[in-house]
Short mmCIF file of C-alpha atoms and ligand atoms in Angstrom, two decimals:
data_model
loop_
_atom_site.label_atom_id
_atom_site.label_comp_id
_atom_site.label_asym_id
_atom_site.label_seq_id
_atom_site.Cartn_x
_atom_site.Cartn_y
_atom_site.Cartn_z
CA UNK A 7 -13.12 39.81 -19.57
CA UNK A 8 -12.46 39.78 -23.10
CA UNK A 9 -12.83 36.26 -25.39
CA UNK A 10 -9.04 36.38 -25.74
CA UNK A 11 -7.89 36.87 -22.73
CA UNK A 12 -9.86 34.52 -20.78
CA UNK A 13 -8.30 31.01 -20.41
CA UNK A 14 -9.96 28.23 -22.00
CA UNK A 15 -9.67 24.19 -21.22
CA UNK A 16 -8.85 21.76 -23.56
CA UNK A 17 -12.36 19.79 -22.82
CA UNK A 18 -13.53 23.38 -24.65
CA UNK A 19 -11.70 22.97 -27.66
CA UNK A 20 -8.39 24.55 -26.57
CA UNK A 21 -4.59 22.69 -27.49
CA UNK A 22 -4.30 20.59 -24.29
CA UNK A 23 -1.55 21.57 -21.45
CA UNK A 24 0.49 18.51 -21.85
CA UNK A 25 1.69 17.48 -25.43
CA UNK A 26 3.76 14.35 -24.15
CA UNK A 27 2.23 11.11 -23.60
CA UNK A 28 2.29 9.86 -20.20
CA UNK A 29 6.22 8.18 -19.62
CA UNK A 30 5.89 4.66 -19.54
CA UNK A 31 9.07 3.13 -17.58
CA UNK A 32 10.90 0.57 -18.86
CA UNK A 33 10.25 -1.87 -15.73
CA UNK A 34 13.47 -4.87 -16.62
CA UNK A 35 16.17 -5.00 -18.88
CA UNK A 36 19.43 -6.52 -19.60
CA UNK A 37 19.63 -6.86 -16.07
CA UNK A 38 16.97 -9.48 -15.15
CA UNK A 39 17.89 -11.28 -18.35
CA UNK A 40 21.12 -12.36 -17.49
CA UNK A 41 20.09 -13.10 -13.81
CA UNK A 42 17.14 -14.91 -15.21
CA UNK A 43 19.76 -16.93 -17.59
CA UNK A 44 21.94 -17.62 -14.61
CA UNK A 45 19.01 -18.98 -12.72
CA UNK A 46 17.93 -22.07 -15.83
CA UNK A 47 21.34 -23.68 -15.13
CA UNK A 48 20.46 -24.40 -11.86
CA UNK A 49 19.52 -28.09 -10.94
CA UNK A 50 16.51 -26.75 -8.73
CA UNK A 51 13.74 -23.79 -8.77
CA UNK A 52 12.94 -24.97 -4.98
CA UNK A 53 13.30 -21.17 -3.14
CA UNK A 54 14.69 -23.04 0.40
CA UNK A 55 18.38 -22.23 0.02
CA UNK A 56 17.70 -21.47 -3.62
CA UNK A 57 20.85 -18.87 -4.74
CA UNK A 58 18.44 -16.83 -6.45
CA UNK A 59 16.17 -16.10 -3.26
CA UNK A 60 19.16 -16.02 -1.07
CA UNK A 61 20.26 -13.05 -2.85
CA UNK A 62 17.03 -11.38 -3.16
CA UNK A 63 16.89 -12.00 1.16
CA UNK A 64 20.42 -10.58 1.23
CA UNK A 65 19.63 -7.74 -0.51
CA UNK A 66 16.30 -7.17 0.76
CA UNK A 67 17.83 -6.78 4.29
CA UNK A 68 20.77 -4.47 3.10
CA UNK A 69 17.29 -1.81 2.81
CA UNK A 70 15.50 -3.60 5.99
CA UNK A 71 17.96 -4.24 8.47
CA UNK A 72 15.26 -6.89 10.44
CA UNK A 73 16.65 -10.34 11.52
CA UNK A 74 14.02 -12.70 9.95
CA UNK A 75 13.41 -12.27 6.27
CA UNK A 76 10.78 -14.32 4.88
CA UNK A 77 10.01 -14.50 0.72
CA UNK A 78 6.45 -15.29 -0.08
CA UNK A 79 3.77 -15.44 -2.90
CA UNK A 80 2.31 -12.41 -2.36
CA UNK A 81 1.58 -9.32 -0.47
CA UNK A 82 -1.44 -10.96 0.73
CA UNK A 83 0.44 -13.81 1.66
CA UNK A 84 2.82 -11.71 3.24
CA UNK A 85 0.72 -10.26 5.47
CA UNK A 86 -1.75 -13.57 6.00
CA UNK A 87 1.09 -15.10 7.30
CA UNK A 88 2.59 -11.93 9.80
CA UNK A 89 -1.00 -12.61 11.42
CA UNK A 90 -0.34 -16.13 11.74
CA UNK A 91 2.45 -15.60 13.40
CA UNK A 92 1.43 -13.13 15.47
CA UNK A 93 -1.21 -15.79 17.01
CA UNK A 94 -4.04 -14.21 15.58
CA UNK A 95 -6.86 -16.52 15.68
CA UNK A 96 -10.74 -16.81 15.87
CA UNK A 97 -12.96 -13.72 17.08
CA UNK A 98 -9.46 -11.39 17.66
CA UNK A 99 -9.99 -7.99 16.10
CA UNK A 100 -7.14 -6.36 14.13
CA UNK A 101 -8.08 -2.63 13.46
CA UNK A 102 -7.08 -1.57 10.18
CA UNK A 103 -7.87 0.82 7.26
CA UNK A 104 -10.96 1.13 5.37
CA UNK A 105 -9.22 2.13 2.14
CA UNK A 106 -6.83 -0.04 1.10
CA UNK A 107 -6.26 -3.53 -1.30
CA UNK A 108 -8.28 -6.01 -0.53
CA UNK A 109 -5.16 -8.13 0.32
CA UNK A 110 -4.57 -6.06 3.67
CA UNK A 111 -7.69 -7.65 5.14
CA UNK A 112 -8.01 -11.53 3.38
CA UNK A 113 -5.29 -12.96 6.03
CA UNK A 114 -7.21 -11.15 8.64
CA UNK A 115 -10.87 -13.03 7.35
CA UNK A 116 -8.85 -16.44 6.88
CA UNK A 117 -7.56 -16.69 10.38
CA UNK A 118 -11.23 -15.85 11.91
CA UNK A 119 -10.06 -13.12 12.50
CA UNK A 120 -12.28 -9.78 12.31
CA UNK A 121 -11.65 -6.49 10.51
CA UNK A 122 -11.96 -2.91 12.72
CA UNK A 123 -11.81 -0.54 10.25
CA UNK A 124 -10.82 3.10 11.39
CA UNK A 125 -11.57 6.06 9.90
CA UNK A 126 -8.15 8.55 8.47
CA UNK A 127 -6.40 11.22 7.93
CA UNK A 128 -8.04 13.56 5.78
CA UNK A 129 -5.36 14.17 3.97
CA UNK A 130 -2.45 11.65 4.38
CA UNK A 131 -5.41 8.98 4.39
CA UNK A 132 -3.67 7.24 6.69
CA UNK A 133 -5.05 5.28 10.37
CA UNK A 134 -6.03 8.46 12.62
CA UNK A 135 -4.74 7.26 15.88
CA UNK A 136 -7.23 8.48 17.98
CA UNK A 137 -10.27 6.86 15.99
CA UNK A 138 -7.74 4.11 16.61
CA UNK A 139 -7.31 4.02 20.27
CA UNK A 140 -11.41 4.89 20.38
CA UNK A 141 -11.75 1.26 18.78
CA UNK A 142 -9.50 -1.30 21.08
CA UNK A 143 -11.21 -3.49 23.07
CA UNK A 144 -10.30 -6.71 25.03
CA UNK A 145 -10.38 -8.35 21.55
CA UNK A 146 -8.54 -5.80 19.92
CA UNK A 147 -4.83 -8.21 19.02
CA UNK A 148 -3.34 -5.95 16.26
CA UNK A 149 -3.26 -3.12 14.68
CA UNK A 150 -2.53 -3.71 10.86
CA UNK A 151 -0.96 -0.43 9.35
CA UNK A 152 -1.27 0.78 5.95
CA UNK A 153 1.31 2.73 4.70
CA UNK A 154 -1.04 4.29 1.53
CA UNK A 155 0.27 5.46 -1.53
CA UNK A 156 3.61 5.17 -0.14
CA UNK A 157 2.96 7.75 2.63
CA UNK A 158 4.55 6.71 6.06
CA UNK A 159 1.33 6.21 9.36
CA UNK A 160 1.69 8.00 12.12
CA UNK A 161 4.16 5.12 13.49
CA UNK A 162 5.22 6.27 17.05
CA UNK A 163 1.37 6.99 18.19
CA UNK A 164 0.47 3.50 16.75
CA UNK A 165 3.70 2.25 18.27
CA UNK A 166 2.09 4.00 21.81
CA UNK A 167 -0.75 2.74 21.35
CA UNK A 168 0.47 -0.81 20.58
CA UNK A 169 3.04 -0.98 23.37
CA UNK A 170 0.03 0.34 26.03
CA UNK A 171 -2.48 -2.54 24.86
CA UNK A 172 -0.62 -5.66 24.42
CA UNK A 173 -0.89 -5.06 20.84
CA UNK A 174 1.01 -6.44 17.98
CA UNK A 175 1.48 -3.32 15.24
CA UNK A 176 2.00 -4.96 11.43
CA UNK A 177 2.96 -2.68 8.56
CA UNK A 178 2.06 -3.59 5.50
CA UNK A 179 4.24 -2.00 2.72
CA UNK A 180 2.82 -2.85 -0.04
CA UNK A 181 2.62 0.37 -1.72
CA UNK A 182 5.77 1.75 0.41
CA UNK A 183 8.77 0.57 -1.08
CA UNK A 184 11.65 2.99 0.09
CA UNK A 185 9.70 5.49 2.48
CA UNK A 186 10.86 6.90 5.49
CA UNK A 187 9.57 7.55 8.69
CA UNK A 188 11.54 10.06 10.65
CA UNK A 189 14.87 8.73 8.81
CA UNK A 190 14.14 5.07 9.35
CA UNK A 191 12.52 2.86 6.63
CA UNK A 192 8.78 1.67 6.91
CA UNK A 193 8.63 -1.67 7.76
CA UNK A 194 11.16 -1.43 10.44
CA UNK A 195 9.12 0.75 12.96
CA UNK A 196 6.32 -1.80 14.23
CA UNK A 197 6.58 -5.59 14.96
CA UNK A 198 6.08 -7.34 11.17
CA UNK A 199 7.08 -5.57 7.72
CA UNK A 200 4.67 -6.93 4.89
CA UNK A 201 5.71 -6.03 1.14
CA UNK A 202 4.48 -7.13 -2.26
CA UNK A 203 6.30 -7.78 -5.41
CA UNK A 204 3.30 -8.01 -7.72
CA UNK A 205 3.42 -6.73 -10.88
CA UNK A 206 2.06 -2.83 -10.15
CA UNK A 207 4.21 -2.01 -7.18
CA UNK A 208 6.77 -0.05 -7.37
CA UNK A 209 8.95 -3.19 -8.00
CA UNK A 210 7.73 -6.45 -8.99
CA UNK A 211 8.43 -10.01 -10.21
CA UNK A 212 4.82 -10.70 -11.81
CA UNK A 213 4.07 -12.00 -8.15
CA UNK A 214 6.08 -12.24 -4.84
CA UNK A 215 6.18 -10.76 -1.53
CA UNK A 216 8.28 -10.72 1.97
CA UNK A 217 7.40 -10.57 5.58
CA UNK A 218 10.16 -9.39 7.70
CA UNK A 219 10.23 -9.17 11.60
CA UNK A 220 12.85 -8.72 14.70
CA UNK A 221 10.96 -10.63 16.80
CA UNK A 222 12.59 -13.93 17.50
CA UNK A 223 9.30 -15.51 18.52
CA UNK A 224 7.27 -14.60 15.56
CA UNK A 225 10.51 -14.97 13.13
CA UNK A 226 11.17 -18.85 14.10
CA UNK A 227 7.04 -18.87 13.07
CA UNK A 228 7.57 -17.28 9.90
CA UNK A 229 8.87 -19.64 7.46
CA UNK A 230 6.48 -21.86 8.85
CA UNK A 231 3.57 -20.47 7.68
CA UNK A 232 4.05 -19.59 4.33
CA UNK A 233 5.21 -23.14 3.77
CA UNK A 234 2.44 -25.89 5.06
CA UNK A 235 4.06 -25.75 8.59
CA UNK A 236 7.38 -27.68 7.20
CA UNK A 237 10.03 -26.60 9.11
CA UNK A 238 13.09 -25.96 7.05
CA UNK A 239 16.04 -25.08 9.21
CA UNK A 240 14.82 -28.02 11.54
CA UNK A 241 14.02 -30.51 8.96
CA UNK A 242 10.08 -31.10 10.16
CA UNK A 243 7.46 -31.54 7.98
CA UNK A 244 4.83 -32.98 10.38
CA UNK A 245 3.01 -29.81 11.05
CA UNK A 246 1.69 -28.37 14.73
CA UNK A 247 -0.29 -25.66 13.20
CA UNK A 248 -2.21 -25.16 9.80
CA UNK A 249 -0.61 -23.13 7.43
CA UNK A 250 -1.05 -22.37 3.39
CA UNK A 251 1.57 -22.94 1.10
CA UNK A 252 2.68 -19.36 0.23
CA UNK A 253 5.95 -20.52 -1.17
CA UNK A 254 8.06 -18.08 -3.68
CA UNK A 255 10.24 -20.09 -5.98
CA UNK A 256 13.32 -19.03 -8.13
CA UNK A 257 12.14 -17.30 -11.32
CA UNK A 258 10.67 -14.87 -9.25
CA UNK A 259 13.53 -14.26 -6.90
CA UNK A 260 15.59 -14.14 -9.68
CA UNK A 261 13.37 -10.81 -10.95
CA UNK A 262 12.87 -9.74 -7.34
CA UNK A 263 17.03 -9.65 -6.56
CA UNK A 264 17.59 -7.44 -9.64
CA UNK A 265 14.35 -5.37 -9.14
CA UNK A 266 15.91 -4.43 -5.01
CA UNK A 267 18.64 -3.16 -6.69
CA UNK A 268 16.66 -0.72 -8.90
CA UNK A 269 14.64 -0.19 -5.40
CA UNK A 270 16.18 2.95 -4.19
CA UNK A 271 16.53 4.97 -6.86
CA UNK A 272 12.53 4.12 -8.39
CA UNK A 273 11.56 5.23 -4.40
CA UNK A 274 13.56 8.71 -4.78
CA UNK A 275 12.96 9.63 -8.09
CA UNK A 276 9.16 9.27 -7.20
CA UNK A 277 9.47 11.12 -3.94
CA UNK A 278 11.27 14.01 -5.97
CA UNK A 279 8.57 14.17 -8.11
CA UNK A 280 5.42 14.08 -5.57
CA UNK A 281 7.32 16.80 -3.46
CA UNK A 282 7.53 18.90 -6.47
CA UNK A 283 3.67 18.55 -7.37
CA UNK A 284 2.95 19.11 -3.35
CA UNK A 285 5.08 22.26 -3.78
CA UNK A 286 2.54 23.90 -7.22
CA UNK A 287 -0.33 22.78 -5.42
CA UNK A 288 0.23 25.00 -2.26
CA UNK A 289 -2.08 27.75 -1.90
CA UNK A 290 -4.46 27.10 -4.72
CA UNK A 291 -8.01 27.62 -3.65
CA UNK A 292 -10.11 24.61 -3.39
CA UNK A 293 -7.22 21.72 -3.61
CA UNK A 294 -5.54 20.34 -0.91
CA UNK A 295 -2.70 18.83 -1.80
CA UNK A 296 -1.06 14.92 -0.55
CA UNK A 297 -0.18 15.64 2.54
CA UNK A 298 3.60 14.50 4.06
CA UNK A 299 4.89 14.93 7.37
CA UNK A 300 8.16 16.76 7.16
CA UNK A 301 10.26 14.74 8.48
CA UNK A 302 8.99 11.78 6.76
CA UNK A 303 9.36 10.53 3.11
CA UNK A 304 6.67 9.13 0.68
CA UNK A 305 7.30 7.45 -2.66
CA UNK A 306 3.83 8.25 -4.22
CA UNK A 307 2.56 4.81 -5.46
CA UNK A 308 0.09 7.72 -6.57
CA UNK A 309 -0.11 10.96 -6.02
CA UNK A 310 -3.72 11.55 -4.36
CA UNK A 311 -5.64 15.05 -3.92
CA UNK A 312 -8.66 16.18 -2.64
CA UNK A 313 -10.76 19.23 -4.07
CA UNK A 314 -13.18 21.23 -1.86
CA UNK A 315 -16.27 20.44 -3.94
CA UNK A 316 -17.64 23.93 -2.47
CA UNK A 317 -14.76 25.58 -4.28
CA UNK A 318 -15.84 25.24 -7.91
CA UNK A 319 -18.85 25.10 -10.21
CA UNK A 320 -18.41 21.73 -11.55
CA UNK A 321 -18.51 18.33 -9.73
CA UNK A 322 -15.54 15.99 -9.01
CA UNK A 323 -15.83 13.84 -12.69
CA UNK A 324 -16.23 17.02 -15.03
CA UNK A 325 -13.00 18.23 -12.91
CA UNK A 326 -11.10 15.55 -13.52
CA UNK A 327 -12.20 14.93 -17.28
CA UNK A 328 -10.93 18.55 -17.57
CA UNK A 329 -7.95 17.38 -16.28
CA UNK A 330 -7.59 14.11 -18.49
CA UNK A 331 -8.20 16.76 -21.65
CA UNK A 332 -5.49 18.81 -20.61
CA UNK A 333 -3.17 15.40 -20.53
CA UNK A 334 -2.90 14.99 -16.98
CA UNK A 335 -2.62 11.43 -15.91
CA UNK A 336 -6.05 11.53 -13.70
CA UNK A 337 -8.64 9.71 -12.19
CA UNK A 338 -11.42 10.34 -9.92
CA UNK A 339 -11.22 8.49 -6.40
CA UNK A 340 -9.09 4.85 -5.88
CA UNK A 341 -11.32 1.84 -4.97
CA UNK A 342 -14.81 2.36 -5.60
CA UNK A 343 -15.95 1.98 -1.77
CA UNK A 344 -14.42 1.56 1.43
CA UNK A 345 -14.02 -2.23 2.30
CA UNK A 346 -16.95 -2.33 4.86
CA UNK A 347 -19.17 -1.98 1.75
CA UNK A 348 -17.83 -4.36 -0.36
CA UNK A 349 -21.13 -6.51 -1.11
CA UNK A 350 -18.58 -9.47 1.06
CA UNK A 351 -18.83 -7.49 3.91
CA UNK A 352 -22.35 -5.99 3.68
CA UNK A 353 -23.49 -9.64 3.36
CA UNK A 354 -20.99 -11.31 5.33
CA UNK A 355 -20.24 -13.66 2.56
CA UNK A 356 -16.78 -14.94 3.81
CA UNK A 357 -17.03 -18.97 4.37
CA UNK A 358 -19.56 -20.25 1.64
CA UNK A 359 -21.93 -17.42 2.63
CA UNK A 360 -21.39 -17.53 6.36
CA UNK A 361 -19.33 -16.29 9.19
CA UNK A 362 -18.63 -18.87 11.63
CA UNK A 363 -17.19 -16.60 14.21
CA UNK A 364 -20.42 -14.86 13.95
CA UNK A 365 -22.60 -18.19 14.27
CA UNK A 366 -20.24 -18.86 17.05
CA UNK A 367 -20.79 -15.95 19.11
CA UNK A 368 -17.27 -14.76 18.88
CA UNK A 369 -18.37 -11.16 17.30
CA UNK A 370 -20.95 -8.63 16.89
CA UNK A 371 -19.56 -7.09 14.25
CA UNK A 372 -22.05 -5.84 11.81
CA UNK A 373 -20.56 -3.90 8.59
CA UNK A 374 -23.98 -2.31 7.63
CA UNK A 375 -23.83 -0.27 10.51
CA UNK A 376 -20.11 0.78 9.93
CA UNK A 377 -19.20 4.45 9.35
CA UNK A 378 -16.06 6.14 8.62
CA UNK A 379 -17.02 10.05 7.30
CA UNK A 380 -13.56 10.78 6.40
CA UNK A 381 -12.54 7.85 4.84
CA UNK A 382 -16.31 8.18 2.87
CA UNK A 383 -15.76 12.18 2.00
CA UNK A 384 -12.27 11.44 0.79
CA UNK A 385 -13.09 8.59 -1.65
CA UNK A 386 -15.69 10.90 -2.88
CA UNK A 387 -13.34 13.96 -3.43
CA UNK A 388 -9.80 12.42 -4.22
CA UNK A 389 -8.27 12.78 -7.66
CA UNK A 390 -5.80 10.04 -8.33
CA UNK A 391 -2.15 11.39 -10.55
CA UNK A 392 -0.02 8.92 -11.96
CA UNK A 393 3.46 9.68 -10.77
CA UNK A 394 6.41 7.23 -12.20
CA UNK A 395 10.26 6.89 -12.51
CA UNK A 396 10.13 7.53 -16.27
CA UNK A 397 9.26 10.88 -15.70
CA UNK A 398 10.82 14.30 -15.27
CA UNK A 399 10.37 17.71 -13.21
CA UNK A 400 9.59 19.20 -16.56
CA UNK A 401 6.54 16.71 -16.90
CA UNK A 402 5.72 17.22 -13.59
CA UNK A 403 5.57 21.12 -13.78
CA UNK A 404 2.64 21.00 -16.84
CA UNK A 405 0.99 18.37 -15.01
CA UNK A 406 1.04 21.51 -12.11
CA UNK A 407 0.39 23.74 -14.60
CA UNK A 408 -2.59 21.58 -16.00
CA UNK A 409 -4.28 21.74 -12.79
CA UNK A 410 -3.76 24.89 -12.04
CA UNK A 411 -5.64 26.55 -15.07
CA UNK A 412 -8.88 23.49 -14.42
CA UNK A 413 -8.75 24.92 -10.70
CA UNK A 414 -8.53 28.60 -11.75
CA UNK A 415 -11.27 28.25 -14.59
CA UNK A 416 -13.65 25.70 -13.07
CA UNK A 417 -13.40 28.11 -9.42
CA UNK A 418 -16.18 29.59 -7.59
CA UNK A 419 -14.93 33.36 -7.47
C1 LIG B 12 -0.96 -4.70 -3.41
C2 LIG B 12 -1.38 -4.58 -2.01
C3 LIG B 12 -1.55 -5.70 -1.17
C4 LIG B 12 -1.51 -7.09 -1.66
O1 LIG B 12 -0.39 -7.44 -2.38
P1 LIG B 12 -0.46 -8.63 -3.46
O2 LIG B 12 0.96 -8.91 -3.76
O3 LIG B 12 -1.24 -8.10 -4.63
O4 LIG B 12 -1.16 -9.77 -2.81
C5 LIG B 12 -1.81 -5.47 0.16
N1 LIG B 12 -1.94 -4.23 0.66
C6 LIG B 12 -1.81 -3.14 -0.10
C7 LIG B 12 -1.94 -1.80 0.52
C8 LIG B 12 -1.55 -3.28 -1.48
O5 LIG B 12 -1.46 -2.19 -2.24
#
C-alpha cells in the first residue's frame, strides 16, 4: 500500500475523526427553578407529606406502577433499606455482582449480611444465572440484581430461581432509569426496585433515591427503615427494629419531581443512540459490541465494549488512546477491580478492621480465594463510550466511524 492511501490515526499526526466536542447536556432549567421557588414558600422542608415529595412519589409511580413508594437519601440507602426489609440479617448471603458501585453491596455489609458475588455475562455483564443458581445455599436470602449500564438481567431466570429457593430478588436501578424488560419497566419484575437520584445518573437531585415494592409485608417496613424506625402513617416513634435515618427532604424532591418528568425522554434518546452504535459495531473483527436482548431495552448509562485483545497489534490502553485522539469519548475498563478485591474485602476491613459474622462463626467466606474469570477478562478488555441526551445520530455515526478506522488500522490481518 501506498503512503496515501493507507489510513492514518490521529494519535499519528492525522486531523482527528470527530471535530465536535463531546455534548454536554444541559441537566435543569427553567423548570426546576420555578419548582424550586414554589418549594421556599413552604412553612416546612420535612419530606413526610411534604407537597414537593408527594409529587415526585406521584410521578415516580406514573413510570413504576408498584404500591409502596419510598423516597430516600440515596441509592445506597435505597437499597440498604430493601434488605432491611426484606429481613436480611447476620450471616444471610445475598448473591450479587462483582462489578458494580460500591453502594450495591454497603447495605448488604451493614446488615451482617455477606456478599456472593457471581461471575456475568460476557457481554451484557450482567448476573449469569447459572453461576447464580451454582452459588445458593441454605444461607443464600437474596439475590440483589444489577441492572448495569442500564441493560435489563436476565429477570425471569432470576425470578425462577428466586421463586424455587425462598429467595427474595432486589433490583437495583441505579443506572436503569427507563429500561425495559420484555415491555415492562425494570424495577417492577422482582420483589424491591432500588433507584438513585445522585448527581451522575441519568436523573438526579445532587442526592436522592427510592425503593419501591408490591409486597405489602415489606412495603408497611419500608418507610420504616429509612427513617429511625418512626412510623409515620401510625404515628410511632418508639422503634422495634434499628434503622438509619435515610430521610430525603424537600429541596431534593423538588429537583427529583421535575427531573421524572424529563425521565422518559433522557431514557429513549439514550437507547436510540446505543442501538445505533450496537448497529456500526456489528461485524467488525475483534469488537464485540454491548450486547441487548431483543426484546429488551437499555438506556446506556454507558455504552461498554469489549475488544478481542488477540485481534490487534496493540494492547487495550494504546487502543483506546487511539480512540480518545480521534475524539471519541473513551475510556479503558469501569472500576478498577471487581469488588472482591477491593483492599476492604481482601482484608476484611468492614467493622473497625473486623468481621464479626466471621469471629462469630456465621461465614466462611474468604474473598482472597474468590474468582470470577469473566467478570476479571471483561474489566480487563472493556472500553467505556460516553453516550448522553445532548447528543445526536450524527455524533454518534463518527464516534462509529472513529472506531472503526482504530479497529481497521490497529487489526491483526
Ligand atoms: C450509583 C449506584 C448506586 C448507589 O447510588 P448512590 O445514590 O450513589 O448511593 C448503587 N448501585 C449502582 C449500580 C449504582 O450505579
Amino acid at each position: 500500500m501506498s503512503e496515501t492511501t493507507r489510513t492514518r490515526l490521529a494519535i499519528d499526526g492525522a486531523k482527528p475523526t470527530m471535530e465536535q466536542p463531546v455534548p454536554k447536556p444541559v441537566r435543569w432549567d427553567d423548570r426546576e427553578r420555578k419548582q424550586l421557588a414554589e418549594m421556599i414558600d413552604q412553612p416546612s422542608l420535612f419530606y413526610w407529606n411534604g407537597p414537593q415529595t408527594k409529587l415526585l412519589l406521584e410521578r415516580f409511580r406514573r413510570n413504576y406502577p408498584l404500591e409502596f413508594a419510598i423516597p430516600c437519601s440515596s441509592g445506597t440507602a435505597a437499597i440498604h433499606a430493601a434488605l432491611l426489609a426484606a429481613g436480611i440479617g447476620p450471616g444471610d448471603e445475598v448473591i450479587t455482582s462483582p462489578i458494580t458501585d460500591m453502594g450495591t453491596v454497603t447495605g448488604i455489609l451493614y446488615q451482617q449480611a455477606v456478599p456472593v458475588f457471581v461471575d456475568l455475562e460476557a457481554h451484557r455483564y450482567n448476573l449469569d444465572p447459572r453461576a447464580v443458581e451454582r452459588k445458593i445455599t441454605p444461607r443464600t436470602k437474596a439475590i440483589l440484581a444489577v441492572h448495569l449500564a442500564g441493560n435489563p438481567c436476565a429477570m425471569e431466570e432470576l425470578m425462577k430461581l428466586a421463586e424455587a429457593h425462598d429467595l427474595v430478588l432486589i433490583e437495583d436501578c441505579a443506572q436503569a432509569w427507563g429500561a425495559t424488560y420484555r415491555g415492562r419497566p425494570v424495577g417492577v419484575i422482582g420483589h424491591i426496585g432500588c433507584f438513585s437520584l445522585n448527581d451522575f445518573k441519568h436523573i438526579g437531585c445532587g442526592d436522592g433515591g427510592i425503593v419501591a415494592t408490591s409486597d405489602p409485608e415489606i412495603g408497611e417496613r419500608l418507610q420504616l427503615c429509612c427513617d429511625k424506625g418512626y412510623d409515620r402513617v401510625r404515628g410511632i416513634t418508639a422503634p422495634e427494629f434499628l434503622a438509619p435515618n435515610y430521610r430525603i427532604s424537600e429541596p431534593q424532591s423538588a429537583v427529583a419531581a421535575v427531573q421524572m418528568e424529563r425521565m422518559p425522554d433522557i431514557a429513549a434518546k439514550r437507547r436510540r443512540l446505543g442501538d445505533r452504535l450496537t448497529a456500526r459495531l456489528q461485524g467488525v473483527p475483534g469488537i464485540q459490541a454491548h450486547h441487548v436482548e431483543e426484546e429488551d431495552s437499555c438506556t446506556y448509562w454507558f455504552y461498554m465494549l469489549r475488544i478481542e485483545p488477540a485481534a490487534f497489534q496493540v494492547d487495550r490502553a494504546r487502543f483506546v488512546e487511539a480512540l480518545i485522539a480521534e475524539g471519541v469519548p473513551a475510556g479503558a475498563g469501569y472500576i478498577p477491580a471487581p469488588l472482591y478485591q477491593y483492599p476492604l474485602f481482601q482484608n476484611e476491613a468492614f467493622f473497625g478492621g473486623r468481621w464479626p459474622i466471621k469471629e462469630m462463626g456465621l461465614t466462611d467466606m474468604d474473598y482472597k480465594t474468590v474468582c470470577c474469570p469473566e467478570s476479571e477478562a471483561i474489566l480487563k478488555t472493556a472500553v467505556k463510550i460516553v453516550i448522553n441526551q445532548a447528543m445526536d445520530e450524527a455524533y454518534v455515526e463518527s464516534i462509529a466511524s472513529a472506531i472503526l478506522k482504530v479497529a481497521q488500522v490497529y487489526g491483526v490481518q
